[in-house]
CSV table of C-alpha atoms in Angstrom, one decimal:
chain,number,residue,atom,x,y,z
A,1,UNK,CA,0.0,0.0,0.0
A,2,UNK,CA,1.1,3.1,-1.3
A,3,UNK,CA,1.7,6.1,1.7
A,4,UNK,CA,-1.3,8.9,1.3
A,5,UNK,CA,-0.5,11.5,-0.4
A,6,UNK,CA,0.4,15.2,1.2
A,7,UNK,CA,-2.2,17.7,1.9
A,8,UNK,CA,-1.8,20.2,-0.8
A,9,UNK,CA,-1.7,17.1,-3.8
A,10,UNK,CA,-5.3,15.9,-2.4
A,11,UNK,CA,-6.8,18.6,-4.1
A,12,UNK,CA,-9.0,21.7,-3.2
A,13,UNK,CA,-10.4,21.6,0.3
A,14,UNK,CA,-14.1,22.5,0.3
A,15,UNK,CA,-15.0,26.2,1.3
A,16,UNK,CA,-11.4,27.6,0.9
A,17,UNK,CA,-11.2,30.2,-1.1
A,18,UNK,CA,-8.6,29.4,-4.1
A,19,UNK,CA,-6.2,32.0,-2.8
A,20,UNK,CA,-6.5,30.4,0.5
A,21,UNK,CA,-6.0,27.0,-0.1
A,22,UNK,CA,-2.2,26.9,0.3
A,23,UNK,CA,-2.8,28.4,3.9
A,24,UNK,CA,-5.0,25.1,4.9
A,25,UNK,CA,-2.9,22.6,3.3
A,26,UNK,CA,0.0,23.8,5.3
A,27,UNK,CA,-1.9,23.8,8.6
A,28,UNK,CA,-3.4,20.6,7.2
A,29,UNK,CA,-0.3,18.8,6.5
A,30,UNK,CA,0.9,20.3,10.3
A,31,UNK,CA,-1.5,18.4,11.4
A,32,UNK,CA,-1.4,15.3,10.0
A,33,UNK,CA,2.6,14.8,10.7
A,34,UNK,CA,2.4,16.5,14.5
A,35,UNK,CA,-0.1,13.8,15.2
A,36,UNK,CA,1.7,11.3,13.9
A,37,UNK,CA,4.8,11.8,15.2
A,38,UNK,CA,3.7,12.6,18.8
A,39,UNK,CA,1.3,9.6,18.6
A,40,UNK,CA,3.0,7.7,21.5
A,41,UNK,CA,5.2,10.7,23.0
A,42,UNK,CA,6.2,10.3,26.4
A,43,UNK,CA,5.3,13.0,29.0
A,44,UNK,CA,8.7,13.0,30.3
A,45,UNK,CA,10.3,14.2,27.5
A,46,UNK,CA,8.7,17.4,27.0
A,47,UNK,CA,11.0,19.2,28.5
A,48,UNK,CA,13.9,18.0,27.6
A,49,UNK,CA,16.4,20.4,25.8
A,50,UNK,CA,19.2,18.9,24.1
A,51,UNK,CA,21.9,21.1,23.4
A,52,UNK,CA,19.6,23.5,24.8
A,53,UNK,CA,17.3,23.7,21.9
A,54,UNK,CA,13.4,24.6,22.2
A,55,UNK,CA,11.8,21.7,24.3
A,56,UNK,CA,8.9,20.1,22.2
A,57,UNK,CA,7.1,21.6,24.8
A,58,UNK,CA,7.7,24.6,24.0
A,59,UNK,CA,7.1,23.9,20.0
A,60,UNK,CA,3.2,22.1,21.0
A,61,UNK,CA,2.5,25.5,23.2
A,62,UNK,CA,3.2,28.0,21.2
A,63,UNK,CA,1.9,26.2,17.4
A,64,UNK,CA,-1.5,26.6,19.0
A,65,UNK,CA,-0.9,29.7,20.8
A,66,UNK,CA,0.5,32.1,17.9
A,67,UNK,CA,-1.8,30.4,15.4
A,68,UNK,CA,-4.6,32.0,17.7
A,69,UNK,CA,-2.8,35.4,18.1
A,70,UNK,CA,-2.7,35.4,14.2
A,71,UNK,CA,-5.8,34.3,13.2
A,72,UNK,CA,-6.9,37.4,15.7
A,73,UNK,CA,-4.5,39.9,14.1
A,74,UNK,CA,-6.0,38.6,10.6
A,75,UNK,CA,-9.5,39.5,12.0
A,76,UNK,CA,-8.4,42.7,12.8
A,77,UNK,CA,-8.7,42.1,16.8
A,78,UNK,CA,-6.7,42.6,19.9
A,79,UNK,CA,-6.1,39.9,21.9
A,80,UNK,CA,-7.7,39.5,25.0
A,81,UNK,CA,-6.1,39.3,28.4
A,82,UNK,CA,-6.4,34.9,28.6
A,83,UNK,CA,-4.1,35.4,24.8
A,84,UNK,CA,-1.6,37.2,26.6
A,85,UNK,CA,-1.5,34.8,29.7
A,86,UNK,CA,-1.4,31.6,27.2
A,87,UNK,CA,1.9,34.1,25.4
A,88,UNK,CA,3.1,34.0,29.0
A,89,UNK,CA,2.9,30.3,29.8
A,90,UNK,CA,4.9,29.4,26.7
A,91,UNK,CA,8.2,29.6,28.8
A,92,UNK,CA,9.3,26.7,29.5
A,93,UNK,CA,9.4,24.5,31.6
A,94,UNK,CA,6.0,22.7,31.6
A,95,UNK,CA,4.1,21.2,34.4
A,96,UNK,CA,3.7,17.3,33.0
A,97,UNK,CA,0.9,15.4,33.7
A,98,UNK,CA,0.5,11.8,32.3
A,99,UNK,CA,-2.0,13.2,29.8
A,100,UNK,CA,-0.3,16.5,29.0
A,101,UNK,CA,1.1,15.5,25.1
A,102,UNK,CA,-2.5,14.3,24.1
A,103,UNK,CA,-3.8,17.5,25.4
A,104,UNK,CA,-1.4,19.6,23.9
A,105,UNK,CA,-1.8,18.3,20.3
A,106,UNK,CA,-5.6,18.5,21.2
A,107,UNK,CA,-5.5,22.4,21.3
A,108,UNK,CA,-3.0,22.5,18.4
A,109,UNK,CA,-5.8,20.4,16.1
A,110,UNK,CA,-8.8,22.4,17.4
A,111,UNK,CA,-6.7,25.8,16.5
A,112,UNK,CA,-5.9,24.1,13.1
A,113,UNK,CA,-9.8,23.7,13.0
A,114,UNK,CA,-10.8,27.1,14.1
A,115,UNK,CA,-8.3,28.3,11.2
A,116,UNK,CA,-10.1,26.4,8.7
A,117,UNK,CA,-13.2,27.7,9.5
A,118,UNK,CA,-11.7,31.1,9.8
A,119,UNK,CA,-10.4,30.8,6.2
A,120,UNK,CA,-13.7,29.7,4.9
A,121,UNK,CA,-15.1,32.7,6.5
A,122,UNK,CA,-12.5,35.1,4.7
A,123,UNK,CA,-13.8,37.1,1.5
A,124,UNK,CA,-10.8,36.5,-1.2
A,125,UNK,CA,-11.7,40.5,-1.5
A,126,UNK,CA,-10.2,41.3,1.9
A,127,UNK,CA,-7.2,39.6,1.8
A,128,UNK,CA,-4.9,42.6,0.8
A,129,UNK,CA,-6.8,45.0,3.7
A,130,UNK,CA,-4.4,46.2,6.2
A,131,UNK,CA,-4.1,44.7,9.3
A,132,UNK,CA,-1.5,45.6,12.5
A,133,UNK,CA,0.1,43.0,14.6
A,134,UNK,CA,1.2,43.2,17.9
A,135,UNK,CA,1.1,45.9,20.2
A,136,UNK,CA,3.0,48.1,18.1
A,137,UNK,CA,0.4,47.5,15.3
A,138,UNK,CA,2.9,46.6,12.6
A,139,UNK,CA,1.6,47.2,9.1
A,140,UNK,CA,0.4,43.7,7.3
A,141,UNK,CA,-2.6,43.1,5.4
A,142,UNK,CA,-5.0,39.9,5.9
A,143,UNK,CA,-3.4,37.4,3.3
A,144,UNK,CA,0.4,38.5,4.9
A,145,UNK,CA,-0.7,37.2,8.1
A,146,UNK,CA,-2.7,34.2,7.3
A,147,UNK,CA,0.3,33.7,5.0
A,148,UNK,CA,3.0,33.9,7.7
A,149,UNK,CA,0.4,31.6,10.1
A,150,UNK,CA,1.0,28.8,7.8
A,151,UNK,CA,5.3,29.4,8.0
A,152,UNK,CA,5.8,29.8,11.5
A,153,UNK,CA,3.4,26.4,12.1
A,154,UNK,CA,5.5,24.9,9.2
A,155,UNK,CA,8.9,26.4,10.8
A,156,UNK,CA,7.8,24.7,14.3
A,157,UNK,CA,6.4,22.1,13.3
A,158,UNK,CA,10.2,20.9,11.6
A,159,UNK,CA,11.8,22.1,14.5
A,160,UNK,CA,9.9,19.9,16.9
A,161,UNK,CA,10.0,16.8,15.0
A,162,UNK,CA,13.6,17.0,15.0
A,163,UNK,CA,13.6,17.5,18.9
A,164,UNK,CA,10.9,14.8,19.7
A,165,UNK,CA,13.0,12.5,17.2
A,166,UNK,CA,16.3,13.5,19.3
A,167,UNK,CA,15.2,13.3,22.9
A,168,UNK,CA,13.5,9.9,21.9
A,169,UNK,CA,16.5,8.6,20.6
A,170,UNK,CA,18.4,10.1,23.8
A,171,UNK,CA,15.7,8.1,25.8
């Protein structure tokens, strides 16, 4: 049996927009190989930094947590005081519970969800209005941010798989 075939060569995903379609199957794709690879993660090794790289800790916290500060900049909303406390608890290291990877990659799929329907939601006509990010309110437009969503989770998303597959082997 032949392996599936990656997100963006299954073709268009219903209710994307065309210009928009590259955004899902990037956070798509995230998805699919985050949850595979973490499928058996142990706990324990969350936090572990070899070399004193990003713990995948870190990488599962803040996939789900900057995809929602993004998908709120792309609205064109400030984030709310519990955004800035998830920002905060990003810094490492975590408190580890027996069930904290499975809960982890549970918030990453259901922000990978609430992207989806965000992008479904997005008129192709507003994806070049302007849009500020942070407090400073840096100049970006719609598209730039959902754009830039889908490179940081695809920049993480290496970056962790490398760690998990180096603090397993360590293990």
């Amino acid at each position: 049996m032949s392996a599936p075939l990656e997100v963006w060569l299954r073709g268009p995903l219903a209710g994307v927009p065309p210009l928009l379609q590259p955004v899902a199957h990037a956070l798509l794709q995230a998805r699919d190989e985050l949850n595979e690879a973490l499928h058996d993660f142990s706990p324990a090794l969350l936090n572990e930094r070899p070399a004193g790289v990003a713990s995948v800790g870190f990488h599962l916290q803040h996939l789900a947590g900057v995809l929602n500060r993004l998908l709120t900049y792309a609205r064109g909303e400030a984030l709310s005081e519990s955004q800035f406390a998830d920002f905060h608890a990003e810094v490492p290291p975590l408190p580890i519970a027996p069930d904290t990877v499975q809960q982890l990659v549970a918030r990453f799929n259901q922000e990978v969800d609430a992207a989806l329907q965000q992008l479904k939601a997005t008129p192709e006509t507003s994806l070049t209005e302007g849009r500020g990010v942070g407090r400073a309110q840096v100049p970006s437009t719609v598209i730039g941010i959902l754009t830039h969503a889908a490179e940081h989770t695809t920049r993480h998303l290496g970056q962790l798989l490398v760690t998990a597959k180096w603090v397993r082997s360590l293990a």
